[in-house]
Amino acid sequence: MRVHYHICHECDEICKISTPGRPGRYKCPNCGAKLYTYKPGMVEKLYAYNLAALFLFIIANYFPFLSFHVAGSSSHANFATSIFYLYQDEQWMMATAILLTTIVVPLFRILLYCVLFGSLYHGYLPRYATQMLKMLENLLPWGMLDVLFLGILVSIVKLVKMGTIIPGTSLWAFMLMVLILAAAQSIFDPHQVWERIGDRKRLERERATA
Amino acid sequence: MRAIERGLTNCAVCHAIVKVPIQSAKEAAYCPRCDSEVYLRKPDAVQKTWAFLLASIVFYIPANILPMMHVITFAGTESDTIMSGVLYFIDTGAYLIAFVIFTASIFVPILKILILIYLLVSVQKGSCLHRKRRKKLYMLTEIIGRWSMVDVYVVGTMVALVHFGGLTEITPGMGANFFLLVVIMTMLSAMSFDPKLIWDNTKECNAKQ
């Protein structure tokens, strides 16, 4: 039986794990922080979730997500509209921040997941897997789709008094996407992938020396 | 057994266990698995956290005083600050929304700033009290940090929807920009703090008991 050692990210305790192959949540015995979760089938599930999220992302960005009618005139907004108007009003900082946190980072993240877990699913390790995982780790806190969702709900309530609001196709797609991404994030655990990368590097090194 | 006593640490990116030359907390080693730089502790964690934190406190003041958005209608221009928005919702009876906005844009940033000040001061004093609870507080700041962006998104959505060319329009105010900066600064501040510092005085604490 292989024994794994982990160093707790929160309190620096060396934790010994005697059953690394058993599915479940592993916690630090000293401070109770989550060390990692092991669930079999993570790669397949993440590939599936993120493919679904990618389609929903395209739908959410293509169709208008809200229509707003007031006194005879109406306006439709899709995702990029707010960014467009903000640039027009010369609010560079806000526009760039919203563009990055709601479109660029989430899309990039979904694509990276798809490429990474897609190729793992089809049985090989992608060449830039290390760089991809590094990037995912750094991007994680800056994707804020779930926060945007709350923001949209609040602004719907704010606008209800001013006129008629009709939710569009993309709002439903967006809702579903946020749920799917949350589900994907809850099972994501990079340890298995890193271990495979480590094994391959060791193999390559052995080949090079032999 | 703590890892620092053996000169070990884990790579922040790939979680591999890496040996760092023990005398040099500021010198980097390289992770054999992912080639990123690895330190025993995040370099200059306390100073960086203080710097970002002070910046966020400075930005917090104009974020609350300046208007978040201007509503232009036939009747004239109305400007909304965060607090006036909350009061408006309380007046109209939308208590849930008032609660959400109050929590996300006033309560959470202040809570986060206070927690980080407490963590920094207690680490600098080498306090042994409530270490488990302090670790939980740190995890809380990491989780709740992003949610203060809500108000920026609200402004963005309103700007996009209410855009009828001159007559009825919503434009963002300067407060929204400062609010964005507050969120970014508090996030950076929480990221540059190293929770392992809370536990670094374990030996002295055990000796005291």
Tab-separated table of C-alpha atoms in Angstrom:
chain	number	residue	atom	x	y	z
A	1	MET	CA	0.000	0.000	0.000
A	2	ARG	CA	1.351	3.381	-0.972
A	3	VAL	CA	1.472	6.054	1.662
A	4	HIS	CA	1.035	9.683	0.663
A	5	TYR	CA	2.368	12.720	2.448
A	6	HIS	CA	0.723	16.095	2.200
A	7	ILE	CA	1.723	19.419	3.637
A	8	CYS	CA	-1.292	21.402	4.806
A	9	HIS	CA	-1.627	24.679	2.913
A	10	GLU	CA	-3.016	26.468	5.920
A	11	CYS	CA	-0.924	25.354	8.884
A	12	ASP	CA	2.175	23.663	7.420
A	13	GLU	CA	1.568	20.328	9.138
A	14	ILE	CA	2.956	17.220	7.450
A	15	CYS	CA	0.005	14.879	7.100
A	16	LYS	CA	0.347	11.183	6.453
A	17	ILE	CA	-2.404	9.582	4.420
A	18	SER	CA	-2.446	5.818	4.482
A	19	THR	CA	-5.395	5.271	2.179
A	20	PRO	CA	-4.851	7.623	-0.765
A	21	GLY	CA	-6.927	5.459	-3.098
A	22	ARG	CA	-10.134	5.575	-1.098
A	23	PRO	CA	-12.689	8.105	-2.363
A	24	GLY	CA	-13.578	10.890	0.000
A	25	ARG	CA	-12.523	14.143	1.570
A	26	TYR	CA	-9.184	14.348	3.315
A	27	LYS	CA	-8.692	16.896	6.053
A	28	CYS	CA	-5.692	18.155	7.958
A	29	PRO	CA	-5.678	16.556	11.442
A	30	ASN	CA	-4.121	19.662	12.978
A	31	CYS	CA	-6.283	22.517	11.749
A	32	GLY	CA	-9.120	20.832	9.865
A	33	ALA	CA	-8.454	22.467	6.498
A	34	LYS	CA	-9.339	20.497	3.387
A	35	LEU	CA	-6.291	18.730	1.973
A	36	TYR	CA	-7.934	17.287	-1.090
A	37	THR	CA	-10.920	15.320	-2.285
A	38	TYR	CA	-10.519	12.162	-4.198
A	39	LYS	CA	-13.358	11.086	-6.399
A	40	PRO	CA	-12.990	8.509	-9.108
A	41	GLY	CA	-14.150	9.642	-12.518
A	42	MET	CA	-13.181	13.258	-12.006
A	43	VAL	CA	-11.630	13.584	-15.458
A	44	GLU	CA	-14.692	12.300	-17.310
A	45	LYS	CA	-17.091	14.416	-15.266
A	46	LEU	CA	-15.060	17.581	-15.658
A	47	TYR	CA	-14.780	17.072	-19.401
A	48	ALA	CA	-18.537	16.598	-19.684
A	49	TYR	CA	-19.420	19.533	-17.435
A	50	ASN	CA	-17.084	21.891	-19.192
A	51	LEU	CA	-18.196	20.919	-22.679
A	52	ALA	CA	-21.758	21.644	-21.588
A	53	ALA	CA	-20.632	24.920	-20.040
A	54	LEU	CA	-18.884	25.909	-23.261
A	55	PHE	CA	-22.079	25.471	-25.309
A	56	LEU	CA	-24.095	27.355	-22.715
A	57	PHE	CA	-21.480	30.108	-22.670
A	58	ILE	CA	-21.861	30.596	-26.420
A	59	ILE	CA	-25.663	30.640	-26.149
A	60	ALA	CA	-25.538	33.027	-23.203
A	61	ASN	CA	-23.340	35.443	-25.102
A	62	TYR	CA	-25.162	35.261	-28.401
A	63	PHE	CA	-28.775	35.876	-27.412
A	64	PRO	CA	-30.070	38.907	-25.489
A	65	PHE	CA	-30.440	38.159	-21.807
A	66	LEU	CA	-32.942	40.845	-20.906
A	67	SER	CA	-35.348	43.060	-22.775
A	68	PHE	CA	-36.537	46.233	-21.177
A	69	HIS	CA	-39.646	48.137	-22.265
A	70	VAL	CA	-40.486	51.565	-21.024
A	71	ALA	CA	-43.060	53.979	-22.434
A	72	GLY	CA	-43.089	52.626	-25.968
A	73	SER	CA	-39.358	52.298	-26.481
A	74	SER	CA	-37.456	49.145	-25.770
A	75	SER	CA	-33.881	47.982	-25.410
A	76	HIS	CA	-32.276	44.583	-25.524
A	77	ALA	CA	-29.060	43.760	-23.799
A	78	ASN	CA	-26.783	40.838	-24.241
A	79	PHE	CA	-23.657	40.152	-22.275
A	80	ALA	CA	-21.262	42.417	-24.065
A	81	THR	CA	-23.658	45.396	-24.231
A	82	SER	CA	-22.799	46.725	-20.807
A	83	ILE	CA	-19.103	46.568	-21.652
A	84	PHE	CA	-19.749	48.316	-24.964
A	85	TYR	CA	-21.684	51.163	-23.336
A	86	LEU	CA	-19.131	51.524	-20.587
A	87	TYR	CA	-16.382	51.930	-23.173
A	88	GLN	CA	-18.578	54.479	-24.923
A	89	ASP	CA	-18.976	56.416	-21.685
A	90	GLU	CA	-15.180	56.230	-21.336
A	91	GLN	CA	-15.318	54.173	-18.176
A	92	TRP	CA	-12.217	52.247	-19.196
A	93	MET	CA	-11.449	50.743	-15.839
A	94	MET	CA	-14.905	49.342	-15.125
A	95	ALA	CA	-15.363	48.142	-18.670
A	96	THR	CA	-12.062	46.301	-18.679
A	97	ALA	CA	-12.687	44.775	-15.278
A	98	ILE	CA	-16.135	43.531	-16.263
A	99	LEU	CA	-14.816	42.247	-19.589
A	100	LEU	CA	-12.048	40.310	-17.873
A	101	THR	CA	-14.031	38.873	-14.976
A	102	THR	CA	-17.180	37.887	-16.850
A	103	ILE	CA	-16.061	36.999	-20.358
A	104	VAL	CA	-12.322	36.574	-20.841
A	105	VAL	CA	-11.375	34.704	-17.666
A	106	PRO	CA	-14.416	32.372	-17.559
A	107	LEU	CA	-14.137	31.539	-21.260
A	108	PHE	CA	-10.417	30.949	-20.961
A	109	ARG	CA	-10.983	28.755	-17.931
A	110	ILE	CA	-13.668	26.664	-19.624
A	111	LEU	CA	-11.487	26.232	-22.711
A	112	LEU	CA	-8.461	25.228	-20.646
A	113	TYR	CA	-10.515	22.683	-18.738
A	114	CYS	CA	-11.916	21.286	-21.970
A	115	VAL	CA	-8.500	20.918	-23.592
A	116	LEU	CA	-6.829	19.552	-20.495
A	117	PHE	CA	-9.451	17.045	-19.423
A	118	GLY	CA	-10.475	16.274	-22.966
A	119	SER	CA	-7.008	15.085	-23.836
A	120	LEU	CA	-6.703	13.230	-20.538
A	121	TYR	CA	-10.021	11.561	-21.307
A	122	HIS	CA	-8.796	10.524	-24.730
A	123	GLY	CA	-5.749	8.969	-23.170
A	124	TYR	CA	-2.807	11.276	-23.452
A	125	LEU	CA	-1.269	14.084	-21.486
A	126	PRO	CA	-1.272	17.439	-23.339
A	127	ARG	CA	2.120	18.988	-23.899
A	128	TYR	CA	1.529	22.204	-21.983
A	129	ALA	CA	-0.374	20.597	-19.126
A	130	THR	CA	1.896	22.128	-16.476
A	131	GLN	CA	1.437	25.633	-17.842
A	132	MET	CA	-2.312	25.117	-18.193
A	133	LEU	CA	-2.737	23.939	-14.626
A	134	LYS	CA	-0.563	26.785	-13.356
A	135	MET	CA	-2.732	29.254	-15.205
A	136	LEU	CA	-5.956	27.684	-13.911
A	137	GLU	CA	-4.672	27.991	-10.359
A	138	ASN	CA	-3.929	31.686	-10.855
A	139	LEU	CA	-7.146	32.523	-12.707
A	140	LEU	CA	-9.539	30.846	-10.311
A	141	PRO	CA	-10.393	33.774	-8.013
A	142	TRP	CA	-10.851	36.232	-10.906
A	143	GLY	CA	-13.710	34.503	-12.685
A	144	MET	CA	-16.866	35.928	-11.138
A	145	LEU	CA	-19.824	34.571	-13.084
A	146	ASP	CA	-21.716	33.574	-9.943
A	147	VAL	CA	-21.317	37.090	-8.569
A	148	LEU	CA	-22.514	38.530	-11.866
A	149	PHE	CA	-25.610	36.365	-11.580
A	150	LEU	CA	-26.502	37.947	-8.256
A	151	GLY	CA	-25.788	41.352	-9.758
A	152	ILE	CA	-28.214	40.721	-12.607
A	153	LEU	CA	-30.932	39.560	-10.193
A	154	VAL	CA	-30.505	42.703	-8.092
A	155	SER	CA	-30.677	44.978	-11.117
A	156	ILE	CA	-33.810	43.194	-12.369
A	157	VAL	CA	-35.503	43.988	-9.072
A	158	LYS	CA	-34.257	47.566	-9.283
A	159	LEU	CA	-35.649	48.022	-12.785
A	160	VAL	CA	-39.018	46.321	-12.265
A	161	LYS	CA	-40.463	49.617	-11.017
A	162	MET	CA	-39.350	51.550	-14.101
A	163	GLY	CA	-40.767	49.382	-16.859
A	164	THR	CA	-41.401	45.878	-18.156
A	165	ILE	CA	-38.615	43.328	-18.081
A	166	ILE	CA	-38.653	40.219	-20.230
A	167	PRO	CA	-35.990	37.613	-19.527
A	168	GLY	CA	-34.308	36.312	-22.664
A	169	THR	CA	-32.975	32.957	-23.778
A	170	SER	CA	-29.488	33.624	-22.613
A	171	LEU	CA	-30.557	34.305	-19.035
A	172	TRP	CA	-31.677	30.686	-18.705
A	173	ALA	CA	-28.531	29.410	-20.368
A	174	PHE	CA	-26.493	31.590	-18.044
A	175	MET	CA	-28.274	30.269	-14.954
A	176	LEU	CA	-27.633	26.712	-16.018
A	177	MET	CA	-24.006	27.474	-16.791
A	178	VAL	CA	-23.374	28.952	-13.346
A	179	LEU	CA	-24.852	25.814	-11.754
A	180	ILE	CA	-22.789	23.490	-13.940
A	181	LEU	CA	-19.582	25.408	-13.302
A	182	ALA	CA	-20.239	25.309	-9.559
A	183	ALA	CA	-20.721	21.552	-9.771
A	184	ALA	CA	-17.503	21.211	-11.788
A	185	GLN	CA	-15.577	23.331	-9.306
A	186	SER	CA	-16.751	21.242	-6.376
A	187	ILE	CA	-15.257	18.041	-7.789
A	188	PHE	CA	-12.131	19.609	-9.286
A	189	ASP	CA	-9.001	18.368	-7.606
A	190	PRO	CA	-5.695	18.841	-9.404
A	191	HIS	CA	-3.726	16.275	-7.415
A	192	GLN	CA	-4.492	13.356	-9.712
A	193	VAL	CA	-3.458	15.295	-12.795
A	194	TRP	CA	-0.292	16.545	-11.159
A	195	GLU	CA	0.601	13.036	-10.132
A	196	ARG	CA	0.267	11.861	-13.701
A	197	ILE	CA	2.436	14.739	-14.887
A	198	GLY	CA	5.008	13.927	-12.212
A	199	ASP	CA	5.057	10.255	-13.208
A	200	ARG	CA	5.604	11.169	-16.838
A	201	LYS	CA	8.418	13.591	-16.018
A	202	ARG	CA	10.127	10.923	-13.951
A	203	LEU	CA	9.775	8.487	-16.827
A	204	GLU	CA	11.257	10.971	-19.287
A	205	ARG	CA	14.171	11.659	-16.971
A	206	GLU	CA	14.860	7.966	-16.584
A	207	ARG	CA	14.777	7.519	-20.331
A	208	ALA	CA	17.164	10.426	-20.811
A	209	THR	CA	19.703	9.025	-18.362
A	210	ALA	CA	19.421	5.444	-19.579
B	1	MET	CA	5.459	17.419	12.711
B	2	ARG	CA	5.582	20.728	10.928
B	3	ALA	CA	7.130	21.013	7.511
B	4	ILE	CA	9.213	24.134	8.146
B	5	GLU	CA	11.258	22.312	10.783
B	6	ARG	CA	12.518	19.966	8.108
B	7	GLY	CA	12.988	22.614	5.457
B	8	LEU	CA	10.080	21.286	3.461
B	9	THR	CA	7.207	23.126	1.901
B	10	ASN	CA	4.562	22.481	-0.690
B	11	CYS	CA	4.536	24.031	-4.111
B	12	ALA	CA	1.749	26.609	-4.279
B	13	VAL	CA	0.815	25.484	-7.781
B	14	CYS	CA	1.091	21.707	-7.910
B	15	HIS	CA	1.219	20.777	-4.204
B	16	ALA	CA	4.399	18.739	-4.602
B	17	ILE	CA	6.582	18.521	-1.522
B	18	VAL	CA	9.774	20.471	-2.136
B	19	LYS	CA	12.953	20.777	-0.092
B	20	VAL	CA	14.002	24.401	0.447
B	21	PRO	CA	17.459	25.258	1.859
B	22	ILE	CA	16.449	25.814	5.456
B	23	GLN	CA	18.455	28.925	6.351
B	24	SER	CA	16.973	31.101	3.653
B	25	ALA	CA	13.302	31.820	4.044
B	26	LYS	CA	13.543	34.405	1.256
B	27	GLU	CA	15.485	32.300	-1.202
B	28	ALA	CA	13.527	30.377	-3.782
B	29	ALA	CA	13.785	26.744	-4.673
B	30	TYR	CA	12.305	25.332	-7.861
B	31	CYS	CA	9.570	22.764	-7.923
B	32	PRO	CA	10.753	19.635	-9.730
B	33	ARG	CA	7.259	18.898	-11.008
B	34	CYS	CA	6.027	22.228	-12.362
B	35	ASP	CA	9.140	24.463	-12.327
B	36	SER	CA	7.496	27.260	-10.349
B	37	GLU	CA	9.351	29.155	-7.646
B	38	VAL	CA	8.783	27.789	-4.188
B	39	TYR	CA	9.355	29.601	-0.909
B	40	LEU	CA	9.115	28.412	2.652
B	41	ARG	CA	6.767	31.338	3.232
B	42	LYS	CA	5.324	33.795	0.760
B	43	PRO	CA	8.015	36.488	0.456
B	44	ASP	CA	7.254	39.717	2.363
B	45	ALA	CA	3.740	38.477	3.064
B	46	VAL	CA	3.027	40.799	5.988
B	47	GLN	CA	4.297	43.953	4.275
B	48	LYS	CA	2.457	43.238	1.032
B	49	THR	CA	-0.770	42.459	2.844
B	50	TRP	CA	-0.516	45.702	4.817
B	51	ALA	CA	0.181	47.685	1.654
B	52	PHE	CA	-2.830	46.358	-0.260
B	53	LEU	CA	-4.983	46.649	2.833
B	54	LEU	CA	-4.112	50.311	3.408
B	55	ALA	CA	-4.788	51.034	-0.258
B	56	SER	CA	-8.204	49.407	0.026
B	57	ILE	CA	-9.033	51.434	3.146
B	58	VAL	CA	-8.103	54.637	1.324
B	59	PHE	CA	-10.267	53.714	-1.686
B	60	TYR	CA	-13.152	52.679	0.535
B	61	ILE	CA	-13.874	56.288	1.529
B	62	PRO	CA	-14.560	57.753	-1.956
B	63	ALA	CA	-16.322	54.510	-2.905
B	64	ASN	CA	-18.962	55.274	-0.303
B	65	ILE	CA	-19.138	59.048	-0.652
B	66	LEU	CA	-19.131	59.449	-4.442
B	67	PRO	CA	-22.229	58.404	-6.427
B	68	MET	CA	-22.316	54.876	-7.879
B	69	MET	CA	-24.535	55.904	-10.774
B	70	HIS	CA	-26.482	58.770	-12.258
B	71	VAL	CA	-30.060	58.224	-13.378
B	72	ILE	CA	-30.990	60.725	-16.092
B	73	THR	CA	-34.729	61.087	-16.769
B	74	PHE	CA	-37.114	63.779	-17.974
B	75	ALA	CA	-37.299	65.120	-14.455
B	76	GLY	CA	-33.562	65.616	-14.156
B	77	THR	CA	-30.500	63.789	-12.902
B	78	GLU	CA	-30.520	61.669	-9.786
B	79	SER	CA	-27.359	60.331	-8.198
B	80	ASP	CA	-27.194	57.223	-6.071
B	81	THR	CA	-24.543	56.323	-3.546
B	82	ILE	CA	-24.413	52.811	-2.077
B	83	MET	CA	-26.073	53.832	1.162
B	84	SER	CA	-28.853	55.800	-0.571
B	85	GLY	CA	-29.537	52.723	-2.689
B	86	VAL	CA	-29.921	50.601	0.418
B	87	LEU	CA	-32.188	53.191	2.046
B	88	TYR	CA	-34.289	53.366	-1.129
B	89	PHE	CA	-34.915	49.626	-1.011
B	90	ILE	CA	-35.797	49.753	2.677
B	91	ASP	CA	-38.270	52.548	1.935
B	92	THR	CA	-39.929	50.618	-0.875
B	93	GLY	CA	-40.111	47.450	1.180
B	94	ALA	CA	-37.637	45.309	-0.771
B	95	TYR	CA	-35.881	44.179	2.372
B	96	LEU	CA	-34.175	41.182	0.813
B	97	ILE	CA	-32.493	43.268	-1.877
B	98	ALA	CA	-31.559	45.927	0.669
B	99	PHE	CA	-30.005	43.174	2.756
B	100	VAL	CA	-28.083	41.717	-0.204
B	101	ILE	CA	-26.669	45.083	-1.253
B	102	PHE	CA	-25.866	46.105	2.308
B	103	THR	CA	-24.095	42.824	2.984
B	104	ALA	CA	-22.182	42.695	-0.279
B	105	SER	CA	-21.044	46.271	-0.545
B	106	ILE	CA	-20.841	47.644	2.986
B	107	PHE	CA	-20.662	44.799	5.478
B	108	VAL	CA	-18.372	42.380	3.585
B	109	PRO	CA	-15.603	44.867	2.677
B	110	ILE	CA	-15.482	46.246	6.225
B	111	LEU	CA	-15.534	42.738	7.684
B	112	LYS	CA	-12.741	41.691	5.367
B	113	ILE	CA	-10.581	44.697	6.198
B	114	LEU	CA	-11.099	44.160	9.943
B	115	ILE	CA	-10.326	40.443	9.735
B	116	LEU	CA	-7.119	41.076	7.810
B	117	ILE	CA	-6.012	43.769	10.288
B	118	TYR	CA	-6.669	41.344	13.146
B	119	LEU	CA	-4.739	38.547	11.423
B	120	LEU	CA	-1.778	40.791	10.626
B	121	VAL	CA	-1.556	42.270	14.119
B	122	SER	CA	-1.862	38.896	15.804
B	123	VAL	CA	0.804	37.386	13.520
B	124	GLN	CA	3.161	40.278	14.170
B	125	LYS	CA	2.632	39.949	17.924
B	126	GLY	CA	3.186	36.187	17.722
B	127	SER	CA	-0.102	35.535	19.467
B	128	CYS	CA	-0.962	31.964	20.458
B	129	LEU	CA	-4.675	32.581	20.940
B	130	HIS	CA	-7.451	31.093	18.784
B	131	ARG	CA	-5.209	29.801	16.049
B	132	LYS	CA	-7.810	27.472	14.615
B	133	ARG	CA	-10.396	30.215	14.582
B	134	ARG	CA	-7.980	32.636	12.936
B	135	LYS	CA	-7.325	30.097	10.219
B	136	LYS	CA	-11.080	29.831	9.676
B	137	LEU	CA	-11.340	33.618	9.501
B	138	TYR	CA	-8.662	33.640	6.811
B	139	MET	CA	-10.532	31.038	4.773
B	140	LEU	CA	-13.650	33.180	5.136
B	141	THR	CA	-11.906	36.239	3.675
B	142	GLU	CA	-10.824	34.186	0.687
B	143	ILE	CA	-14.346	32.948	0.031
B	144	ILE	CA	-16.365	36.133	0.547
B	145	GLY	CA	-13.948	38.492	-1.194
B	146	ARG	CA	-15.374	38.231	-4.686
B	147	TRP	CA	-18.953	38.846	-3.652
B	148	SER	CA	-18.476	42.558	-3.140
B	149	MET	CA	-18.226	42.877	-6.927
B	150	VAL	CA	-22.046	42.598	-7.028
B	151	ASP	CA	-22.607	46.328	-7.017
B	152	VAL	CA	-20.214	46.938	-9.880
B	153	TYR	CA	-22.119	44.375	-11.939
B	154	VAL	CA	-25.437	45.941	-10.972
B	155	VAL	CA	-24.215	49.273	-12.313
B	156	GLY	CA	-22.940	47.579	-15.479
B	157	THR	CA	-26.246	45.821	-16.139
B	158	MET	CA	-28.313	48.933	-15.478
B	159	VAL	CA	-26.139	50.964	-17.831
B	160	ALA	CA	-26.698	48.393	-20.564
B	161	LEU	CA	-30.469	48.165	-20.106
B	162	VAL	CA	-31.420	51.766	-19.548
B	163	HIS	CA	-29.936	53.377	-22.608
B	164	PHE	CA	-32.574	55.241	-24.563
B	165	GLY	CA	-30.390	57.935	-26.047
B	166	GLY	CA	-30.313	61.093	-23.978
B	167	LEU	CA	-33.800	61.094	-22.476
B	168	THR	CA	-33.660	58.135	-20.129
B	169	GLU	CA	-30.218	56.927	-19.313
B	170	ILE	CA	-28.092	55.517	-16.542
B	171	THR	CA	-24.407	56.315	-16.428
B	172	PRO	CA	-21.864	55.034	-13.920
B	173	GLY	CA	-20.398	57.421	-11.367
B	174	MET	CA	-16.898	57.667	-9.961
B	175	GLY	CA	-17.902	55.718	-6.859
B	176	ALA	CA	-18.201	52.553	-8.925
B	177	ASN	CA	-14.598	52.864	-10.062
B	178	PHE	CA	-13.349	53.272	-6.517
B	179	PHE	CA	-15.517	50.395	-5.420
B	180	LEU	CA	-13.931	48.207	-8.055
B	181	LEU	CA	-10.506	49.187	-6.727
B	182	VAL	CA	-11.572	48.326	-3.164
B	183	VAL	CA	-12.587	44.834	-4.287
B	184	ILE	CA	-9.373	44.252	-6.239
B	185	MET	CA	-7.186	45.555	-3.405
B	186	THR	CA	-8.852	43.444	-0.721
B	187	MET	CA	-8.582	40.375	-2.955
B	188	LEU	CA	-4.876	40.990	-3.555
B	189	SER	CA	-4.402	41.618	0.136
B	190	ALA	CA	-5.979	38.299	1.110
B	191	MET	CA	-3.958	36.516	-1.572
B	192	SER	CA	-0.623	37.870	-0.390
B	193	PHE	CA	-1.190	36.858	3.223
B	194	ASP	CA	0.335	33.529	4.226
B	195	PRO	CA	-1.860	31.564	6.666
B	196	LYS	CA	1.090	29.418	7.656
B	197	LEU	CA	2.450	32.426	9.563
B	198	ILE	CA	-0.364	31.922	12.088
B	199	TRP	CA	1.137	28.574	13.065
B	200	ASP	CA	4.808	29.471	12.948
B	201	ASN	CA	5.118	30.001	16.703
B	202	THR	CA	3.827	26.562	17.603
B	203	LYS	CA	6.987	25.627	19.500
B	204	GLU	CA	6.961	28.699	21.738
B	205	CYS	CA	3.258	28.310	22.342
B	206	ASN	CA	3.681	24.674	23.353
B	207	ALA	CA	6.568	25.661	25.648
B	208	LYS	CA	4.407	28.265	27.357
B	209	GLN	CA	1.663	25.802	28.209
